[in-house]
mmCIF file of C-alpha atoms in Angstrom:
data_model
loop_
_atom_site.group_PDB
_atom_site.id
_atom_site.type_symbol
_atom_site.label_atom_id
_atom_site.label_comp_id
_atom_site.label_asym_id
_atom_site.label_seq_id
_atom_site.Cartn_x
_atom_site.Cartn_y
_atom_site.Cartn_z
ATOM 1 C CA MET A 265 13.184 44.163 18.599
ATOM 2 C CA ALA A 266 10.652 41.717 16.851
ATOM 3 C CA LYS A 267 8.077 40.163 18.938
ATOM 4 C CA THR A 268 8.403 36.504 19.122
ATOM 5 C CA ILE A 269 5.253 34.686 17.605
ATOM 6 C CA PRO A 270 3.859 32.027 20.126
ATOM 7 C CA ARG A 271 4.072 28.376 18.563
ATOM 8 C CA VAL A 272 0.803 26.593 19.006
ATOM 9 C CA GLY A 273 1.166 22.714 19.436
ATOM 10 C CA SER A 274 5.083 22.773 19.624
ATOM 11 C CA ARG A 275 7.035 19.955 21.299
ATOM 12 C CA LYS A 276 7.687 21.976 24.480
ATOM 13 C CA ASN A 277 4.064 22.210 25.138
ATOM 14 C CA GLY A 278 3.423 18.518 25.717
ATOM 15 C CA ARG A 279 4.438 14.965 25.037
ATOM 16 C CA ILE A 280 4.167 13.558 21.626
ATOM 17 C CA GLY A 281 2.310 10.409 21.582
ATOM 18 C CA SER A 282 2.414 7.571 19.175
ATOM 19 C CA ARG A 283 0.827 8.844 16.222
ATOM 20 C CA LYS A 284 -0.118 5.599 14.648
ATOM 21 C CA ASN A 285 -2.572 4.619 17.303
ATOM 22 C CA THR A 286 -4.248 8.071 17.462
ATOM 23 C CA ARG A 287 -5.864 7.984 14.039
ATOM 24 C CA ARG A 288 -9.285 6.427 13.345
ATOM 25 C CA ILE A 289 -9.818 5.586 9.599
ATOM 26 C CA PRO A 290 -13.119 4.460 8.541
ATOM 27 C CA LYS A 291 -12.341 4.514 4.999
ATOM 28 C CA GLY A 292 -9.135 3.719 3.108
ATOM 29 C CA VAL A 293 -7.428 2.644 -0.078
ATOM 30 C CA ILE A 294 -5.597 -0.389 -0.429
ATOM 31 C CA HIS A 295 -2.872 -0.531 -2.987
ATOM 32 C CA VAL A 296 -1.508 -3.913 -4.201
ATOM 33 C CA GLN A 297 1.691 -3.818 -6.273
ATOM 34 C CA ALA A 298 2.110 -7.366 -7.660
ATOM 35 C CA SER A 299 5.232 -7.807 -9.795
ATOM 36 C CA PHE A 300 6.716 -11.274 -10.887
ATOM 37 C CA ASN A 301 9.352 -11.153 -7.939
ATOM 38 C CA ASN A 302 7.241 -9.596 -5.042
ATOM 39 C CA THR A 303 4.036 -8.310 -3.938
ATOM 40 C CA ILE A 304 3.602 -5.301 -1.904
ATOM 41 C CA VAL A 305 0.438 -4.134 -0.181
ATOM 42 C CA THR A 306 -0.045 -0.822 1.300
ATOM 43 C CA VAL A 307 -2.874 0.761 3.141
ATOM 44 C CA THR A 308 -3.713 4.285 3.116
ATOM 45 C CA ASP A 309 -6.355 6.759 4.205
ATOM 46 C CA VAL A 310 -8.167 8.614 1.657
ATOM 47 C CA ARG A 311 -5.665 11.342 1.453
ATOM 48 C CA GLY A 312 -2.744 9.137 0.700
ATOM 49 C CA ARG A 313 -1.064 9.003 4.058
ATOM 50 C CA VAL A 314 0.307 5.414 4.626
ATOM 51 C CA VAL A 315 -1.388 3.637 7.577
ATOM 52 C CA SER A 316 0.377 0.227 7.319
ATOM 53 C CA TRP A 317 2.176 -1.865 4.654
ATOM 54 C CA SER A 318 3.608 -5.337 4.069
ATOM 55 C CA SER A 319 5.304 -7.388 1.164
ATOM 56 C CA ALA A 320 6.175 -10.905 0.593
ATOM 57 C CA GLY A 321 9.732 -10.192 1.585
ATOM 58 C CA THR A 322 8.961 -8.744 4.983
ATOM 59 C CA CYS A 323 6.437 -11.813 5.613
ATOM 60 C CA GLY A 324 9.809 -14.088 5.468
ATOM 61 C CA PHE A 325 9.465 -15.290 1.871
ATOM 62 C CA ARG A 326 12.898 -15.196 0.133
ATOM 63 C CA GLY A 327 13.736 -15.722 -3.343
ATOM 64 C CA THR A 328 11.474 -17.025 -6.090
ATOM 65 C CA ARG A 329 8.868 -17.818 -3.355
ATOM 66 C CA ARG A 330 8.090 -14.015 -2.927
ATOM 67 C CA GLY A 331 6.365 -14.127 -6.087
ATOM 68 C CA THR A 332 3.899 -16.931 -5.284
ATOM 69 C CA PRO A 333 0.206 -16.275 -4.657
ATOM 70 C CA PHE A 334 0.437 -17.704 -1.085
ATOM 71 C CA ALA A 335 3.165 -14.869 -0.428
ATOM 72 C CA ALA A 336 0.788 -12.102 -1.630
ATOM 73 C CA GLN A 337 -2.005 -13.544 0.640
ATOM 74 C CA SER A 338 0.158 -13.424 3.428
ATOM 75 C CA ALA A 339 1.371 -9.911 2.657
ATOM 76 C CA ALA A 340 -2.269 -8.618 2.271
ATOM 77 C CA ALA A 341 -3.374 -10.153 5.638
ATOM 78 C CA ASN A 342 -0.550 -8.707 7.501
ATOM 79 C CA ALA A 343 -1.144 -5.018 5.806
ATOM 80 C CA ILE A 344 -4.963 -5.205 6.513
ATOM 81 C CA ARG A 345 -4.749 -6.513 10.219
ATOM 82 C CA THR A 346 -3.280 -3.314 11.498
ATOM 83 C CA ALA A 347 -5.627 -1.075 9.480
ATOM 84 C CA VAL A 348 -8.690 -3.002 10.801
ATOM 85 C CA ASP A 349 -7.220 -2.570 14.341
ATOM 86 C CA GLN A 350 -7.384 1.182 13.454
ATOM 87 C CA GLY A 351 -10.996 1.123 12.640
ATOM 88 C CA MET A 352 -11.202 0.476 8.843
ATOM 89 C CA GLN A 353 -14.419 -0.550 7.687
ATOM 90 C CA ARG A 354 -14.657 0.384 3.873
ATOM 91 C CA ALA A 355 -11.913 0.526 1.212
ATOM 92 C CA GLU A 356 -11.114 1.030 -2.246
ATOM 93 C CA VAL A 357 -8.721 -1.535 -3.964
ATOM 94 C CA MET A 358 -6.072 -0.387 -6.466
ATOM 95 C CA ILE A 359 -4.114 -3.245 -8.155
ATOM 96 C CA LYS A 360 -1.159 -2.687 -10.147
ATOM 97 C CA GLY A 361 1.268 -5.056 -12.064
ATOM 98 C CA PRO A 362 1.430 -8.402 -13.867
ATOM 99 C CA GLY A 363 2.141 -10.773 -11.068
ATOM 100 C CA LEU A 364 0.746 -14.052 -9.864
ATOM 101 C CA GLY A 365 -0.421 -12.498 -6.430
ATOM 102 C CA ARG A 366 -2.954 -10.191 -7.860
ATOM 103 C CA ASP A 367 -5.969 -12.544 -7.311
ATOM 104 C CA ALA A 368 -4.772 -13.974 -4.078
ATOM 105 C CA ALA A 369 -4.163 -10.610 -2.538
ATOM 106 C CA LEU A 370 -7.608 -9.546 -3.328
ATOM 107 C CA ARG A 371 -8.973 -12.826 -2.093
ATOM 108 C CA ALA A 372 -7.253 -12.215 1.298
ATOM 109 C CA ILE A 373 -8.680 -8.704 1.314
ATOM 110 C CA ARG A 374 -12.168 -9.833 0.652
ATOM 111 C CA ARG A 375 -11.864 -12.348 3.596
ATOM 112 C CA SER A 376 -10.523 -9.853 6.028
ATOM 113 C CA GLY A 377 -14.168 -8.496 6.596
ATOM 114 C CA ILE A 378 -13.577 -4.950 4.971
ATOM 115 C CA LEU A 379 -16.410 -3.780 2.681
ATOM 116 C CA LEU A 380 -14.978 -2.908 -0.770
ATOM 117 C CA THR A 381 -16.276 0.160 -2.573
ATOM 118 C CA PHE A 382 -14.760 -0.728 -5.673
ATOM 119 C CA VAL A 383 -11.625 -2.762 -7.312
ATOM 120 C CA ARG A 384 -9.665 -0.933 -9.833
ATOM 121 C CA ASP A 385 -6.833 -1.993 -12.041
ATOM 122 C CA VAL A 386 -4.300 0.814 -12.401
ATOM 123 C CA THR A 387 -1.656 -1.037 -14.309
ATOM 124 C CA ARG A 388 0.084 1.064 -16.601
ATOM 125 C CA MET A 389 -0.231 -0.043 -20.452
ATOM 126 C CA PRO A 390 2.457 1.224 -23.095
ATOM 127 C CA HIS A 391 0.558 2.943 -26.216
ATOM 128 C CA ASN A 392 3.363 3.477 -28.417
ATOM 129 C CA GLY A 393 4.645 6.140 -26.354
ATOM 130 C CA CYS A 394 8.223 5.292 -25.862
ATOM 131 C CA ARG A 395 11.023 4.755 -28.636
ATOM 132 C CA PRO A 396 12.622 1.360 -28.086
ATOM 133 C CA PRO A 397 16.162 1.153 -27.249
ATOM 134 C CA LYS A 398 18.549 0.655 -30.179
ATOM 135 C CA LYS A 399 19.289 -2.633 -31.211
ATOM 136 C CA ARG A 400 22.656 -4.109 -29.985
ATOM 137 C CA ARG A 401 25.236 -5.498 -32.289
ATOM 138 C CA VAL A 402 25.622 -9.189 -32.092
#
């Protein structure tokens, strides 16, 4: 009969606490996705694990107001508040997309008191890579 392998740190050994509060993250990455219809702000640690996120839609904005700079500012402030509570002091910022909320979100991040190591635009740019769709008959 095969010998059973003792499982270290299994669920039987102890209670599983809230994982969100246990992690202290001094440095992180803030991703801002600003489309014309919405702005999504995600805060991750340096390994890419999501710490907190927010969007203009979850902040209570509906319809066309989600694409406004004020909605992006609110989303950025909401996402960063929980990250600051977990001890984040420095962050890198990655901004993606053509939306109106790009500058407003960056302004809100600056005001939050987090030291920014760098700000990078990671918007994808086409360079004649894809063939355009066939023209439709009129």
